[in-house]
Coordinates of C-alpha atoms in Angstrom, one line a residue:
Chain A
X1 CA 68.0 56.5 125.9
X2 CA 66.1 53.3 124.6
X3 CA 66.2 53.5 120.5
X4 CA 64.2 51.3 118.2
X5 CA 65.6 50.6 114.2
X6 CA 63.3 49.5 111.9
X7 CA 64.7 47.7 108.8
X8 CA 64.3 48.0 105.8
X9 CA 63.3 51.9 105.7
X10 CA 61.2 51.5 102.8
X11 CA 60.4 48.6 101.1
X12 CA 58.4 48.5 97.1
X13 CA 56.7 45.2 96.5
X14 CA 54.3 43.2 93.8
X15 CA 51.1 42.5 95.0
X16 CA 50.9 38.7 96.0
X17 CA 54.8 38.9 97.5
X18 CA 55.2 38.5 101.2
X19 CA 57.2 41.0 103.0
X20 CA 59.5 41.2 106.6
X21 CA 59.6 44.6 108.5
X22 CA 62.6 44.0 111.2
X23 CA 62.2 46.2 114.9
X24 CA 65.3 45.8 117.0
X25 CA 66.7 47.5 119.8
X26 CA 69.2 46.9 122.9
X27 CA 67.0 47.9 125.5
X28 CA 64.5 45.4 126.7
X29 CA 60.6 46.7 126.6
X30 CA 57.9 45.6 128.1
X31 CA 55.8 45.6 125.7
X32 CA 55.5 46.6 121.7
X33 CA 53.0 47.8 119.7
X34 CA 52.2 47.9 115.8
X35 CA 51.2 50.8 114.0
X36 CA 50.0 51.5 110.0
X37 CA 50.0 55.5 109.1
X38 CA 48.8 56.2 106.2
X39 CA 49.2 60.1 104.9
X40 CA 47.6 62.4 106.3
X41 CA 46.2 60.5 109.3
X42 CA 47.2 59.3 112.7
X43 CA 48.9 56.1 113.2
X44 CA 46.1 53.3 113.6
X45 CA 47.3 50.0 116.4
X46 CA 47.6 46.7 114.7
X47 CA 48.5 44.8 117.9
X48 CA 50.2 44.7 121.1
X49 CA 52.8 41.7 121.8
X50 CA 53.8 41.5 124.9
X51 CA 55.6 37.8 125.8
X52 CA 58.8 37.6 124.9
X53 CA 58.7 34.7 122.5
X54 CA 55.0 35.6 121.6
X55 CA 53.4 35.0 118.1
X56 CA 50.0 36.4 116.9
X57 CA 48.5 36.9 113.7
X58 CA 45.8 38.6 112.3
X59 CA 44.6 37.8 109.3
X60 CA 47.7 38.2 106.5
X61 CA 49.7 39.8 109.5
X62 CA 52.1 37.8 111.9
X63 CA 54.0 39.6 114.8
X64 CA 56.8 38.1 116.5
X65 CA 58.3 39.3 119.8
X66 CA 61.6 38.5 120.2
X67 CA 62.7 36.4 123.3
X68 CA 64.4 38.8 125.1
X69 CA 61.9 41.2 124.3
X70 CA 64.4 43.7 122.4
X71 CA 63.0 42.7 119.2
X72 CA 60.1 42.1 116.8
X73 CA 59.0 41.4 113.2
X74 CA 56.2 42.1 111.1
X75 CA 55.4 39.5 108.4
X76 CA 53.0 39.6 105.4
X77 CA 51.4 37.5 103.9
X78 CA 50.3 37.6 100.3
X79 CA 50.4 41.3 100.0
X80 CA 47.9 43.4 98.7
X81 CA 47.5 47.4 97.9
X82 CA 45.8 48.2 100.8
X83 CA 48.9 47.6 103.2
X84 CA 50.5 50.3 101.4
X85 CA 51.3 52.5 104.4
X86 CA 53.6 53.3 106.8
X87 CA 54.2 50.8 109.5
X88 CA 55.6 51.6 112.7
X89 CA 56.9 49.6 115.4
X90 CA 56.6 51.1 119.4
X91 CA 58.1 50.0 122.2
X92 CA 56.8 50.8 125.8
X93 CA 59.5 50.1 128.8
X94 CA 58.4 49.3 132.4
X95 CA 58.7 52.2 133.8
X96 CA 55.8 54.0 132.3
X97 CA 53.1 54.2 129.2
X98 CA 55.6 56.6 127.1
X99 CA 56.0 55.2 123.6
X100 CA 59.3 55.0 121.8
X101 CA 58.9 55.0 118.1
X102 CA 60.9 53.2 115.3
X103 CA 61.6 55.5 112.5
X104 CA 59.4 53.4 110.2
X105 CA 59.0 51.3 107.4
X106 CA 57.3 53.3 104.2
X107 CA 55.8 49.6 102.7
X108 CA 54.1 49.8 99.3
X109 CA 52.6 47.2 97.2
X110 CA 51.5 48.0 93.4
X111 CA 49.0 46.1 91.5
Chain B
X1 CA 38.1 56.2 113.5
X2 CA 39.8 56.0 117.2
X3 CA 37.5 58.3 118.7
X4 CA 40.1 60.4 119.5
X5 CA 39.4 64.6 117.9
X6 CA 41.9 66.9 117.4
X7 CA 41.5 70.7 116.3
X8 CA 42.4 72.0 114.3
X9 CA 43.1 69.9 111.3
X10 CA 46.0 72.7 109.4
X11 CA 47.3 75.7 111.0
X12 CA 49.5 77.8 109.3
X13 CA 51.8 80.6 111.5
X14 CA 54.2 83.1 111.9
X15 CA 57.7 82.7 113.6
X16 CA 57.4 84.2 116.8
X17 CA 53.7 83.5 117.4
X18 CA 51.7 81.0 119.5
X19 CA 48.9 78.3 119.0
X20 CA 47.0 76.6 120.6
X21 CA 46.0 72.7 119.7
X22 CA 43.5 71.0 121.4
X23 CA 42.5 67.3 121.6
X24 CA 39.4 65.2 123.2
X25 CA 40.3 61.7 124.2
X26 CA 38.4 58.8 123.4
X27 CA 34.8 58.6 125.9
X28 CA 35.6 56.9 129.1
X29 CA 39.5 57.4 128.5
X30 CA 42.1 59.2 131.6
X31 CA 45.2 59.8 129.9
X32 CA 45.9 61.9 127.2
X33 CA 49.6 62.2 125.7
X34 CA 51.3 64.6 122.8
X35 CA 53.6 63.3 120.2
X36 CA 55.4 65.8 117.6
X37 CA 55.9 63.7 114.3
X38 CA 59.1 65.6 111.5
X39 CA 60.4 63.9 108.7
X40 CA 63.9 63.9 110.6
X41 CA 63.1 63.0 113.8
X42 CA 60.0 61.1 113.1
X43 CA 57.6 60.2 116.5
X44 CA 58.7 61.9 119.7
X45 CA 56.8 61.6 122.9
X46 CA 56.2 65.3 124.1
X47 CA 53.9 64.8 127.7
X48 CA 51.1 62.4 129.2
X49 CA 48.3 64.0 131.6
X50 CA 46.5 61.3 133.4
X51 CA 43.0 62.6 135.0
X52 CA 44.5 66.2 135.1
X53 CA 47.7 65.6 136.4
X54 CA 51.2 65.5 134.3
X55 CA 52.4 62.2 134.5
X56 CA 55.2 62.0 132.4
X57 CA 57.8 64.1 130.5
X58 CA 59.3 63.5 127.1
X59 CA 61.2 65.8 124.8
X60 CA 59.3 68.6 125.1
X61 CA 60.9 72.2 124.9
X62 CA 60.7 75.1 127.5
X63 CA 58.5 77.1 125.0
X64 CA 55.8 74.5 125.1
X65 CA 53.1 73.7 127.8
X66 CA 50.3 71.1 128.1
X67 CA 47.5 71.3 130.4
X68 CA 44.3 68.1 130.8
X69 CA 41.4 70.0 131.8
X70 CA 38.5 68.5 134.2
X71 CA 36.7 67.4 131.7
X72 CA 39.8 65.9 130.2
X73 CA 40.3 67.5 127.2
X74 CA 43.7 68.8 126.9
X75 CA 45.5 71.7 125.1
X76 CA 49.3 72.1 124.1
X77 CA 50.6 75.0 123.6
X78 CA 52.8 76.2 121.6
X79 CA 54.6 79.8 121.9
X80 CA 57.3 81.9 120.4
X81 CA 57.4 79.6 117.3
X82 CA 60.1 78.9 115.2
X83 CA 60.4 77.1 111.7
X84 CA 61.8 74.0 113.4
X85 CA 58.1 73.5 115.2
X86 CA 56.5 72.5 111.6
X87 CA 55.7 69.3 112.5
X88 CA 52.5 66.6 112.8
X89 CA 51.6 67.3 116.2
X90 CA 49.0 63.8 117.7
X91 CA 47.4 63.5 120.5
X92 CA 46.8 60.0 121.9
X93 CA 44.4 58.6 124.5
X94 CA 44.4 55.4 126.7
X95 CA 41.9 54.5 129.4
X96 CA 44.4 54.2 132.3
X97 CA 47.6 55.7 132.5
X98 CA 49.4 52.3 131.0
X99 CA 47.0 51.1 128.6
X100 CA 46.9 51.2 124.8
X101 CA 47.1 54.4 123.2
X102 CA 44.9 55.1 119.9
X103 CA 45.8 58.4 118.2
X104 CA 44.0 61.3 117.0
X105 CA 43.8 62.7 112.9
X106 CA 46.7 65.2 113.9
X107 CA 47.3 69.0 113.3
X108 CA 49.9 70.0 111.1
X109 CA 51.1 72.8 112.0
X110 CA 52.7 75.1 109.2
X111 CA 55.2 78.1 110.8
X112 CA 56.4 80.5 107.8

């Protein structure tokens, strides 16, 4: 059974601090997806890494895939209220399109 | 908004009944899978339907059942509830049956 831990599990910030959300695993995926929840609603895709080794930002937001594909980070920039949410990392193995989900990171930044 | 629908929004039940949830993937989209989100075991892959077929299999019990119908909207059924169902309950769409998956509004479903 392929299980993904998310670090920290919740995480309280000012706004302006930068922030690390942590996704590891032991299984190797081929591919994994970002996710922000916020209540209430489904979970909306940030972005898809899929190199192992693999960097991309967007906007305030970097990913980073771990080499050996068994891991990946989420890094902030400059945080603001609005990426209050709940972030979720998703890893996808070779063998099919099933989704296994981390059990979150509840991220919120006050004002 | 993903584009993906879900009905209804809230459903509140009985123990021992059964419901009916039903989701319309994103125009243009195949597949269509079912995730059951609880605070203790947060996300869980339930079933993926690709172009009316079941394509995969996740931790979904006996007393549920999925079905993708020709115009691919599917429908999950659940039957002979219990209080442990209370759950989120998404559906999620991707064009082909390895794509990216965007995600419905959910139903929560209440069972009293």
């Amino acid at each position: 059974t392929q299980l993904l831990e998310q670090s920290p599990q919740f995480l309280s910030i000012q706004e302006g601090e930068n922030l690390t959300v942590y996704c590891n695993s032991s299984s190797v995926f081929s591919s994994l997806q970002w996710y922000r929840q916020e209540p209430g609603e489904g979970p909306v895709l940030l972005v898809t890494v899929v190199t192992g080794g693999e960097v991309k930002k967007l906007k305030r937001l970097t990913f980073q895939f771990g080499d050996a594909r068994k891991d990946s980070s989420l890094h902030i920039t400059a945080a603001q209220p609005g990426d209050t949410g709940l972030y979720l990392c998703a890893g996808k193995s070779a063998a099919g399109n099933k989704l296994t989900f981390g059990g979150g990171t509840r991220v919120l930044v006050k004002p | 908004d993903s584009g993906v629908t879900q009905t209804p929004k809230h459903l509140i039940t009985a123990t021992g009944q059964r419901v009916t949830l039903r989701c319309s993937p994103r125009s243009g989209d195949l597949s269509v899978y079912w995730y059951q989100q609880s605070l203790d075991q947060g996300l869980q892959f339930l079933i993926q339907y690709y172009n009316g077929e079941e394509r995969a299999k996740g931790n979904i019990l006996e007393r549920f059942s999925a079905q993708q119908f020709p115009d691919l909207h599917s429908e999950l059924n659940l039957s002979s509830l219990e209080l442990g169902d209370s759950a989120l309950y998404f559906c999620a769409s991707s064009v082909g049956g390895i794509g990216e998956q965007f995600f419905g509004p959910g139903t929560r479903l209440t069972v009293l």
